[in-house]
């Protein structure tokens, strides 16, 4: 979207400048403090345990809405065992003479997604009922997550071997299939032709920074939680570098696969469009069947326009301008990419059931892997705290967290659920995470002391911390995060009211609508509840200390 | 000509009746060239035949009706068959007429329809043409509704005769009945969902039960160890100076105060 090949430049620069240092910092903090995020920051300074609490709150929000994606992946996976694939054909209308109207206007994949999977309502105000099919899939998704985290991080570690390696196998299979598809080269050329003028666009750099930030999972507390189980002497610098490099190369590898499939879909749609135009012209002017091809279409159109102007002008409004570039430019992100674009490409492949099953299985593995990291971030502080773990066993705590998240997650299975999902997706994590990581970096460098931290690490791992990391931690990364933060805030303020995309069934496409007041309030609450933790807990600790000192003073 | 030329449909249908009454067929299959202008203009061959004119004057009313009862057919043979496409010639037209007559014969009251009753005209390069079914005994064209019904019921047979399908052999104005989607009695996805659901529930129960059993075993051991400790502490005060710890059986340590049985016997 931001210039294909030239996007790699900001991506890699941001990785080196922002991704690796922050990842190293979080791993080192976890390994040194040997506690989850709340305990770790309480050790640094009691006033800063709010950072850990904020991490847990953000992870909780993420856990609530992220598992809905897994539920949808389950839904599509179960439906992939049918012949033909249910999203490749439109259902018939009442008297069986044509296809369903909504399906005709949109495409069959969009119809399956918006009508059969989500049964989406026209706006966020109309809540509708809980749809039992996605609700069942959500329940199953939570049960699977519970199964994996039941025994704690030791068992999670074994599951993660599986959930992390399987997607690679599937990606390789898809790479081979994708590169042999007709039209894949179009997508790859589009990806790798650098559009140098995009480098001057600040949005490309912002996007690169954001991508690195969120794909590494900084600020959720899951990295600290996992690192706290490491051996104290393990070389976390090496781990940080390896992990971030593997992460980025996987992203690039996945984007090669994505773009080859994209190219296939765009070429297919382009050729379909040409075929439709040819058919229209052939039928209107009674030309010989098969006479019009892609190469002579323009010539013939010119000839027809000049020879039969009246007839041509009648049919002209129906002739679409087919262009491969515009097909490739329809960039989609997020859930739309996974469930609409990919399914559209898959339905046109041979043996589409196999590819569909493979793809959604991979999606499921990735999703469950993310959920495991998330729930670890929530559970580690809970099991670390003496109060809770003395009353309840580990299984009960995990069960309770899963149950509560599942119950709240049922909101996302109502008819307006997808709009609430988009709210959570866009606002629950973005600003809060930036703030959390900023406070983390400042806390470690300035409150705990960079020199003290460095000597701790040296004592623990036996390795000195090079000047590069110190410069990054103390200076560059915080400045970068502040820059990102300011950019996002100004973006939100400048656009005025927040808008969302609603599906209009009668038109068969998305329309932009304004959020109602209570939705805006919900967004504000989401962002505030995690960011306000930091100052509130600091204030609370301060007040408690004053009270305790007040009690102690008369005694002394 | 008294009849106003107000619609191209009427023109084509009327010319259809003219030509066929005189057993004239337009020869288009030989000119399979990219001469576009040939296919554009419908050729009106008005014959200077008095028989035709008298027919026209006498059958003016039915001619109007005939215009409504004609159907346009459009074939896309090359799209459907590619290299194996056959050429559209008079023999194919004969087959088409035969199929239409066959369909009409299946309608009650129309069992006497013959191939000669089906009239084709205006065959273009597309390939497209108009056809109409006549009833010579009453000298009018059969109503469109009947023809439509007949074709709809036998659409499959007609398609198969030409190795085409509903999209490549189009009858304009006759909508095709689309195949209903195959709905199994139990949706497949529920079956798979049920299987995986049961597996997961079973796995969870097994893990929880084994966890509880492990914890119970751990709870029993420390309690036995605790009893031994209590006895030991009491005995320290009782025993004469020998501290209990080496005598303690905790941890399975060997008690050095006792000699093992084997060492009493001297080796041979």
mmCIF file of N, CA and C in Angstrom, chain A residues 354-454:
data_model
loop_
_atom_site.group_PDB
_atom_site.id
_atom_site.type_symbol
_atom_site.label_atom_id
_atom_site.label_comp_id
_atom_site.label_asym_id
_atom_site.label_seq_id
_atom_site.Cartn_x
_atom_site.Cartn_y
_atom_site.Cartn_z
ATOM 1 N N UNK A 354 -8.860 -28.251 -0.296
ATOM 2 C CA UNK A 354 -7.581 -28.522 0.364
ATOM 3 C C UNK A 354 -6.891 -27.228 0.743
ATOM 4 N N UNK A 355 -6.827 -26.283 -0.206
ATOM 5 C CA UNK A 355 -6.130 -25.025 0.070
ATOM 6 C C UNK A 355 -6.832 -24.263 1.173
ATOM 7 N N UNK A 356 -8.164 -24.331 1.142
ATOM 8 C CA UNK A 356 -8.922 -23.618 2.157
ATOM 9 C C UNK A 356 -8.648 -24.177 3.542
ATOM 10 N N UNK A 357 -8.662 -25.515 3.647
ATOM 11 C CA UNK A 357 -8.414 -26.142 4.953
ATOM 12 C C UNK A 357 -7.025 -25.771 5.453
ATOM 13 N N UNK A 358 -6.032 -25.870 4.571
ATOM 14 C CA UNK A 358 -4.657 -25.533 4.958
ATOM 15 C C UNK A 358 -4.565 -24.101 5.448
ATOM 16 N N UNK A 359 -5.177 -23.204 4.679
ATOM 17 C CA UNK A 359 -5.047 -21.790 5.003
ATOM 18 C C UNK A 359 -5.679 -21.464 6.346
ATOM 19 N N UNK A 360 -6.902 -21.971 6.583
ATOM 20 C CA UNK A 360 -7.553 -21.606 7.833
ATOM 21 C C UNK A 360 -6.936 -22.324 9.011
ATOM 22 N N UNK A 361 -6.354 -23.492 8.774
ATOM 23 C CA UNK A 361 -5.622 -24.170 9.832
ATOM 24 C C UNK A 361 -4.419 -23.337 10.245
ATOM 25 N N UNK A 362 -3.719 -22.792 9.254
ATOM 26 C CA UNK A 362 -2.563 -21.941 9.557
ATOM 27 C C UNK A 362 -3.001 -20.696 10.319
ATOM 28 N N UNK A 363 -4.094 -20.098 9.865
ATOM 29 C CA UNK A 363 -4.608 -18.904 10.531
ATOM 30 C C UNK A 363 -4.942 -19.214 11.985
ATOM 31 N N UNK A 364 -5.514 -20.394 12.186
ATOM 32 C CA UNK A 364 -5.895 -20.810 13.526
ATOM 33 C C UNK A 364 -4.673 -20.983 14.412
ATOM 34 N N UNK A 365 -3.632 -21.626 13.853
ATOM 35 C CA UNK A 365 -2.413 -21.810 14.638
ATOM 36 C C UNK A 365 -1.826 -20.477 15.052
ATOM 37 N N UNK A 366 -1.759 -19.554 14.100
ATOM 38 C CA UNK A 366 -1.211 -18.236 14.412
ATOM 39 C C UNK A 366 -2.042 -17.542 15.478
ATOM 40 N N UNK A 367 -3.374 -17.627 15.315
ATOM 41 C CA UNK A 367 -4.249 -16.950 16.263
ATOM 42 C C UNK A 367 -4.132 -17.532 17.650
ATOM 43 N N UNK A 368 -4.086 -18.865 17.733
ATOM 44 C CA UNK A 368 -4.002 -19.481 19.056
ATOM 45 C C UNK A 368 -2.645 -19.197 19.681
ATOM 46 N N UNK A 369 -1.589 -19.165 18.846
ATOM 47 C CA UNK A 369 -0.289 -18.800 19.381
ATOM 48 C C UNK A 369 -0.310 -17.424 20.004
ATOM 49 N N UNK A 370 -0.950 -16.453 19.318
ATOM 50 C CA UNK A 370 -1.045 -15.107 19.882
ATOM 51 C C UNK A 370 -1.836 -15.111 21.172
ATOM 52 N N UNK A 371 -2.941 -15.886 21.186
ATOM 53 C CA UNK A 371 -3.770 -15.933 22.386
ATOM 54 C C UNK A 371 -2.986 -16.491 23.561
ATOM 55 N N UNK A 372 -2.120 -17.498 23.303
ATOM 56 C CA UNK A 372 -1.359 -18.079 24.392
ATOM 57 C C UNK A 372 -0.436 -17.050 25.013
ATOM 58 N N UNK A 373 0.222 -16.254 24.145
ATOM 59 C CA UNK A 373 1.081 -15.204 24.679
ATOM 60 C C UNK A 373 0.302 -14.217 25.507
ATOM 61 N N UNK A 374 -0.874 -13.876 25.004
ATOM 62 C CA UNK A 374 -1.730 -12.920 25.678
ATOM 63 C C UNK A 374 -2.163 -13.388 27.051
ATOM 64 N N UNK A 375 -2.693 -14.630 27.071
ATOM 65 C CA UNK A 375 -3.190 -15.137 28.346
ATOM 66 C C UNK A 375 -2.049 -15.348 29.328
ATOM 67 N N UNK A 376 -0.859 -15.668 28.810
ATOM 68 C CA UNK A 376 0.288 -15.762 29.722
ATOM 69 C C UNK A 376 0.546 -14.420 30.377
ATOM 70 N N UNK A 377 0.396 -13.341 29.593
ATOM 71 C CA UNK A 377 0.621 -12.006 30.149
ATOM 72 C C UNK A 377 -0.382 -11.705 31.249
ATOM 73 N N UNK A 378 -1.607 -12.208 31.120
ATOM 74 C CA UNK A 378 -2.619 -11.944 32.149
ATOM 75 C C UNK A 378 -2.399 -12.852 33.349
ATOM 76 N N UNK A 379 -2.103 -14.139 33.083
ATOM 77 C CA UNK A 379 -2.087 -15.097 34.176
ATOM 78 C C UNK A 379 -0.840 -15.013 35.030
ATOM 79 N N UNK A 380 0.311 -14.666 34.404
ATOM 80 C CA UNK A 380 1.543 -14.661 35.200
ATOM 81 C C UNK A 380 1.468 -13.692 36.377
ATOM 82 N N UNK A 381 1.014 -12.443 36.175
ATOM 83 C CA UNK A 381 0.886 -11.597 37.365
ATOM 84 C C UNK A 381 -0.127 -12.145 38.364
ATOM 85 N N UNK A 382 -1.224 -12.748 37.867
ATOM 86 C CA UNK A 382 -2.227 -13.256 38.791
ATOM 87 C C UNK A 382 -1.668 -14.411 39.604
ATOM 88 N N UNK A 383 -0.947 -15.325 38.971
ATOM 89 C CA UNK A 383 -0.407 -16.444 39.727
ATOM 90 C C UNK A 383 0.789 -16.033 40.566
ATOM 91 N N UNK A 384 1.461 -14.965 40.176
ATOM 92 C CA UNK A 384 2.567 -14.481 41.002
ATOM 93 C C UNK A 384 2.068 -13.917 42.321
ATOM 94 N N UNK A 385 0.933 -13.238 42.287
ATOM 95 C CA UNK A 385 0.480 -12.581 43.509
ATOM 96 C C UNK A 385 0.053 -13.630 44.524
ATOM 97 N N UNK A 386 0.508 -13.430 45.779
ATOM 98 C CA UNK A 386 0.278 -14.466 46.803
ATOM 99 C C UNK A 386 -1.196 -14.569 47.166
ATOM 100 N N UNK A 387 -1.899 -13.444 47.129
ATOM 101 C CA UNK A 387 -3.276 -13.418 47.633
ATOM 102 C C UNK A 387 -4.132 -14.393 46.853
ATOM 103 N N UNK A 388 -4.022 -14.271 45.496
ATOM 104 C CA UNK A 388 -4.941 -15.040 44.666
ATOM 105 C C UNK A 388 -4.495 -16.493 44.598
ATOM 106 N N UNK A 389 -3.179 -16.716 44.450
ATOM 107 C CA UNK A 389 -2.748 -18.089 44.195
ATOM 108 C C UNK A 389 -2.854 -18.966 45.420
ATOM 109 N N UNK A 390 -2.971 -18.350 46.606
ATOM 110 C CA UNK A 390 -3.109 -19.194 47.788
ATOM 111 C C UNK A 390 -4.536 -19.701 47.927
ATOM 112 N N UNK A 391 -5.503 -18.935 47.390
ATOM 113 C CA UNK A 391 -6.891 -19.374 47.521
ATOM 114 C C UNK A 391 -7.313 -20.324 46.413
ATOM 115 N N UNK A 392 -6.838 -20.053 45.200
ATOM 116 C CA UNK A 392 -7.316 -20.818 44.055
ATOM 117 C C UNK A 392 -6.160 -21.520 43.374
ATOM 118 N N UNK A 393 -6.387 -22.756 42.896
ATOM 119 C CA UNK A 393 -5.334 -23.416 42.123
ATOM 120 C C UNK A 393 -5.210 -22.780 40.738
ATOM 121 N N UNK A 394 -4.073 -23.116 40.086
ATOM 122 C CA UNK A 394 -3.767 -22.532 38.778
ATOM 123 C C UNK A 394 -4.884 -22.763 37.767
ATOM 124 N N UNK A 395 -5.422 -24.011 37.770
ATOM 125 C CA UNK A 395 -6.438 -24.328 36.760
ATOM 126 C C UNK A 395 -7.670 -23.463 36.941
ATOM 127 N N UNK A 396 -8.006 -23.198 38.214
ATOM 128 C CA UNK A 396 -9.224 -22.430 38.451
ATOM 129 C C UNK A 396 -9.049 -20.982 38.006
ATOM 130 N N UNK A 397 -7.846 -20.422 38.239
ATOM 131 C CA UNK A 397 -7.618 -19.034 37.827
ATOM 132 C C UNK A 397 -7.740 -18.932 36.307
ATOM 133 N N UNK A 398 -7.065 -19.869 35.596
ATOM 134 C CA UNK A 398 -7.139 -19.823 34.135
ATOM 135 C C UNK A 398 -8.577 -19.986 33.680
ATOM 136 N N UNK A 399 -9.286 -20.932 34.316
ATOM 137 C CA UNK A 399 -10.669 -21.172 33.921
ATOM 138 C C UNK A 399 -11.533 -19.948 34.100
ATOM 139 N N UNK A 400 -11.283 -19.247 35.236
ATOM 140 C CA UNK A 400 -12.081 -18.055 35.510
ATOM 141 C C UNK A 400 -11.822 -16.971 34.469
ATOM 142 N N UNK A 401 -10.531 -16.766 34.137
ATOM 143 C CA UNK A 401 -10.195 -15.735 33.134
ATOM 144 C C UNK A 401 -10.842 -16.074 31.798
ATOM 145 N N UNK A 402 -10.734 -17.352 31.399
ATOM 146 C CA UNK A 402 -11.326 -17.756 30.118
ATOM 147 C C UNK A 402 -12.837 -17.565 30.124
ATOM 148 N N UNK A 403 -13.462 -17.918 31.248
ATOM 149 C CA UNK A 403 -14.918 -17.826 31.319
ATOM 150 C C UNK A 403 -15.382 -16.385 31.185
ATOM 151 N N UNK A 404 -14.709 -15.481 31.939
ATOM 152 C CA UNK A 404 -15.114 -14.080 31.896
ATOM 153 C C UNK A 404 -14.919 -13.511 30.488
ATOM 154 N N UNK A 405 -13.756 -13.799 29.895
ATOM 155 C CA UNK A 405 -13.502 -13.271 28.541
ATOM 156 C C UNK A 405 -14.499 -13.827 27.543
ATOM 157 N N UNK A 406 -14.827 -15.110 27.681
ATOM 158 C CA UNK A 406 -15.775 -15.723 26.746
ATOM 159 C C UNK A 406 -17.139 -15.070 26.879
ATOM 160 N N UNK A 407 -17.559 -14.829 28.138
ATOM 161 C CA UNK A 407 -18.879 -14.244 28.348
ATOM 162 C C UNK A 407 -18.955 -12.850 27.738
ATOM 163 N N UNK A 408 -17.905 -12.045 27.973
ATOM 164 C CA UNK A 408 -17.912 -10.697 27.402
ATOM 165 C C UNK A 408 -17.788 -10.782 25.882
ATOM 166 N N UNK A 409 -17.031 -11.806 25.397
ATOM 167 C CA UNK A 409 -16.833 -11.927 23.958
ATOM 168 C C UNK A 409 -18.096 -12.227 23.200
ATOM 169 N N UNK A 410 -19.155 -12.674 23.903
ATOM 170 C CA UNK A 410 -20.404 -12.950 23.215
ATOM 171 C C UNK A 410 -20.999 -11.686 22.589
ATOM 172 N N UNK A 411 -20.564 -10.535 23.096
ATOM 173 C CA UNK A 411 -21.019 -9.274 22.503
ATOM 174 C C UNK A 411 -20.622 -9.211 21.028
ATOM 175 N N UNK A 412 -19.435 -9.780 20.728
ATOM 176 C CA UNK A 412 -18.948 -9.689 19.360
ATOM 177 C C UNK A 412 -19.630 -10.657 18.430
ATOM 178 N N UNK A 413 -20.485 -11.527 18.984
ATOM 179 C CA UNK A 413 -21.206 -12.442 18.108
ATOM 180 C C UNK A 413 -22.619 -11.976 17.830
ATOM 181 N N UNK A 414 -23.012 -10.800 18.366
ATOM 182 C CA UNK A 414 -24.323 -10.257 18.017
ATOM 183 C C UNK A 414 -24.264 -9.704 16.596
ATOM 184 N N UNK A 415 -25.416 -9.224 16.135
ATOM 185 C CA UNK A 415 -25.453 -8.758 14.751
ATOM 186 C C UNK A 415 -24.609 -7.520 14.533
ATOM 187 N N UNK A 416 -24.527 -6.677 15.553
ATOM 188 C CA UNK A 416 -23.678 -5.492 15.417
ATOM 189 C C UNK A 416 -22.282 -5.759 15.939
ATOM 190 N N UNK A 417 -21.999 -7.045 16.248
ATOM 191 C CA UNK A 417 -20.746 -7.388 16.909
ATOM 192 C C UNK A 417 -19.515 -6.959 16.158
ATOM 193 N N UNK A 418 -19.552 -7.032 14.832
ATOM 194 C CA UNK A 418 -18.352 -6.715 14.074
ATOM 195 C C UNK A 418 -17.970 -5.244 14.218
ATOM 196 N N UNK A 419 -18.974 -4.381 14.428
ATOM 197 C CA UNK A 419 -18.637 -2.960 14.602
ATOM 198 C C UNK A 419 -17.927 -2.748 15.931
ATOM 199 N N UNK A 420 -18.408 -3.457 16.969
ATOM 200 C CA UNK A 420 -17.718 -3.360 18.254
ATOM 201 C C UNK A 420 -16.330 -3.963 18.160
ATOM 202 N N UNK A 421 -16.210 -5.032 17.387
ATOM 203 C CA UNK A 421 -14.901 -5.630 17.162
ATOM 204 C C UNK A 421 -13.946 -4.617 16.551
ATOM 205 N N UNK A 422 -14.438 -3.859 15.567
ATOM 206 C CA UNK A 422 -13.571 -2.857 14.937
ATOM 207 C C UNK A 422 -13.161 -1.786 15.920
ATOM 208 N N UNK A 423 -14.086 -1.431 16.819
ATOM 209 C CA UNK A 423 -13.735 -0.430 17.840
ATOM 210 C C UNK A 423 -12.575 -0.949 18.679
ATOM 211 N N UNK A 424 -12.733 -2.199 19.171
ATOM 212 C CA UNK A 424 -11.672 -2.761 20.002
ATOM 213 C C UNK A 424 -10.375 -2.883 19.220
ATOM 214 N N UNK A 425 -10.497 -3.315 17.977
ATOM 215 C CA UNK A 425 -9.315 -3.536 17.163
ATOM 216 C C UNK A 425 -8.532 -2.247 16.941
ATOM 217 N N UNK A 426 -9.265 -1.164 16.718
ATOM 218 C CA UNK A 426 -8.593 0.092 16.388
ATOM 219 C C UNK A 426 -8.119 0.850 17.599
ATOM 220 N N UNK A 427 -8.876 0.777 18.704
ATOM 221 C CA UNK A 427 -8.588 1.706 19.793
ATOM 222 C C UNK A 427 -8.111 1.068 21.081
ATOM 223 N N UNK A 428 -8.367 -0.248 21.278
ATOM 224 C CA UNK A 428 -8.041 -0.797 22.595
ATOM 225 C C UNK A 428 -6.548 -0.804 22.837
ATOM 226 N N UNK A 429 -5.784 -1.069 21.815
ATOM 227 C CA UNK A 429 -4.371 -1.319 22.058
ATOM 228 C C UNK A 429 -3.456 -0.188 21.610
ATOM 229 N N UNK A 430 -3.785 0.506 20.537
ATOM 230 C CA UNK A 430 -2.789 1.365 19.895
ATOM 231 C C UNK A 430 -2.181 2.418 20.802
ATOM 232 N N UNK A 431 -3.000 3.360 21.272
ATOM 233 C CA UNK A 431 -2.419 4.446 22.060
ATOM 234 C C UNK A 431 -1.844 3.960 23.380
ATOM 235 N N UNK A 432 -2.597 3.042 24.020
ATOM 236 C CA UNK A 432 -2.164 2.579 25.336
ATOM 237 C C UNK A 432 -0.795 1.926 25.276
ATOM 238 N N UNK A 433 -0.581 1.100 24.227
ATOM 239 C CA UNK A 433 0.696 0.402 24.138
ATOM 240 C C UNK A 433 1.843 1.375 23.963
ATOM 241 N N UNK A 434 1.639 2.386 23.137
ATOM 242 C CA UNK A 434 2.703 3.366 22.946
ATOM 243 C C UNK A 434 3.074 4.004 24.272
ATOM 244 N N UNK A 435 2.051 4.379 25.030
ATOM 245 C CA UNK A 435 2.314 5.025 26.307
ATOM 246 C C UNK A 435 3.017 4.074 27.270
ATOM 247 N N UNK A 436 2.540 2.817 27.295
ATOM 248 C CA UNK A 436 3.129 1.837 28.220
ATOM 249 C C UNK A 436 4.604 1.639 27.926
ATOM 250 N N UNK A 437 4.926 1.457 26.632
ATOM 251 C CA UNK A 437 6.330 1.200 26.302
ATOM 252 C C UNK A 437 7.183 2.423 26.593
ATOM 253 N N UNK A 438 6.606 3.601 26.357
ATOM 254 C CA UNK A 438 7.351 4.823 26.651
ATOM 255 C C UNK A 438 7.694 4.888 28.141
ATOM 256 N N UNK A 439 6.677 4.655 28.984
ATOM 257 C CA UNK A 439 6.910 4.710 30.428
ATOM 258 C C UNK A 439 7.883 3.613 30.856
ATOM 259 N N UNK A 440 7.775 2.432 30.229
ATOM 260 C CA UNK A 440 8.706 1.346 30.547
ATOM 261 C C UNK A 440 10.140 1.776 30.297
ATOM 262 N N UNK A 441 10.357 2.343 29.089
ATOM 263 C CA UNK A 441 11.726 2.715 28.733
ATOM 264 C C UNK A 441 12.257 3.782 29.684
ATOM 265 N N UNK A 442 11.419 4.776 29.964
ATOM 266 C CA UNK A 442 11.865 5.848 30.868
ATOM 267 C C UNK A 442 12.111 5.287 32.259
ATOM 268 N N UNK A 443 11.234 4.369 32.691
ATOM 269 C CA UNK A 443 11.395 3.788 34.023
ATOM 270 C C UNK A 443 12.716 3.055 34.150
ATOM 271 N N UNK A 444 13.019 2.225 33.147
ATOM 272 C CA UNK A 444 14.244 1.441 33.247
ATOM 273 C C UNK A 444 15.469 2.339 33.141
ATOM 274 N N UNK A 445 15.430 3.302 32.223
ATOM 275 C CA UNK A 445 16.630 4.087 31.985
ATOM 276 C C UNK A 445 16.850 5.145 33.056
ATOM 277 N N UNK A 446 15.781 5.812 33.468
ATOM 278 C CA UNK A 446 15.984 6.967 34.327
ATOM 279 C C UNK A 446 15.584 6.717 35.768
ATOM 280 N N UNK A 447 14.543 5.941 36.020
ATOM 281 C CA UNK A 447 14.133 5.713 37.409
ATOM 282 C C UNK A 447 15.011 4.637 38.043
ATOM 283 N N UNK A 448 15.135 3.503 37.356
ATOM 284 C CA UNK A 448 15.988 2.427 37.873
ATOM 285 C C UNK A 448 17.455 2.784 37.686
ATOM 286 N N UNK A 449 17.727 3.484 36.619
ATOM 287 C CA UNK A 449 19.102 3.885 36.347
ATOM 288 C C UNK A 449 19.709 2.998 35.282
ATOM 289 N N UNK A 450 20.182 3.617 34.233
ATOM 290 C CA UNK A 450 20.714 2.839 33.121
ATOM 291 C C UNK A 450 21.990 2.110 33.533
ATOM 292 N N UNK A 451 22.807 2.791 34.339
ATOM 293 C CA UNK A 451 24.064 2.165 34.739
ATOM 294 C C UNK A 451 23.815 0.967 35.626
ATOM 295 N N UNK A 452 22.856 1.129 36.551
ATOM 296 C CA UNK A 452 22.530 0.033 37.473
ATOM 297 C C UNK A 452 22.008 -1.167 36.689
ATOM 298 N N UNK A 453 21.121 -0.887 35.713
ATOM 299 C CA UNK A 453 20.552 -1.943 34.892
ATOM 300 C C UNK A 453 21.646 -2.649 34.115
ATOM 301 N N UNK A 454 22.563 -1.834 33.582
ATOM 302 C CA UNK A 454 23.633 -2.421 32.785
ATOM 303 C C UNK A 454 24.496 -3.359 33.631
#
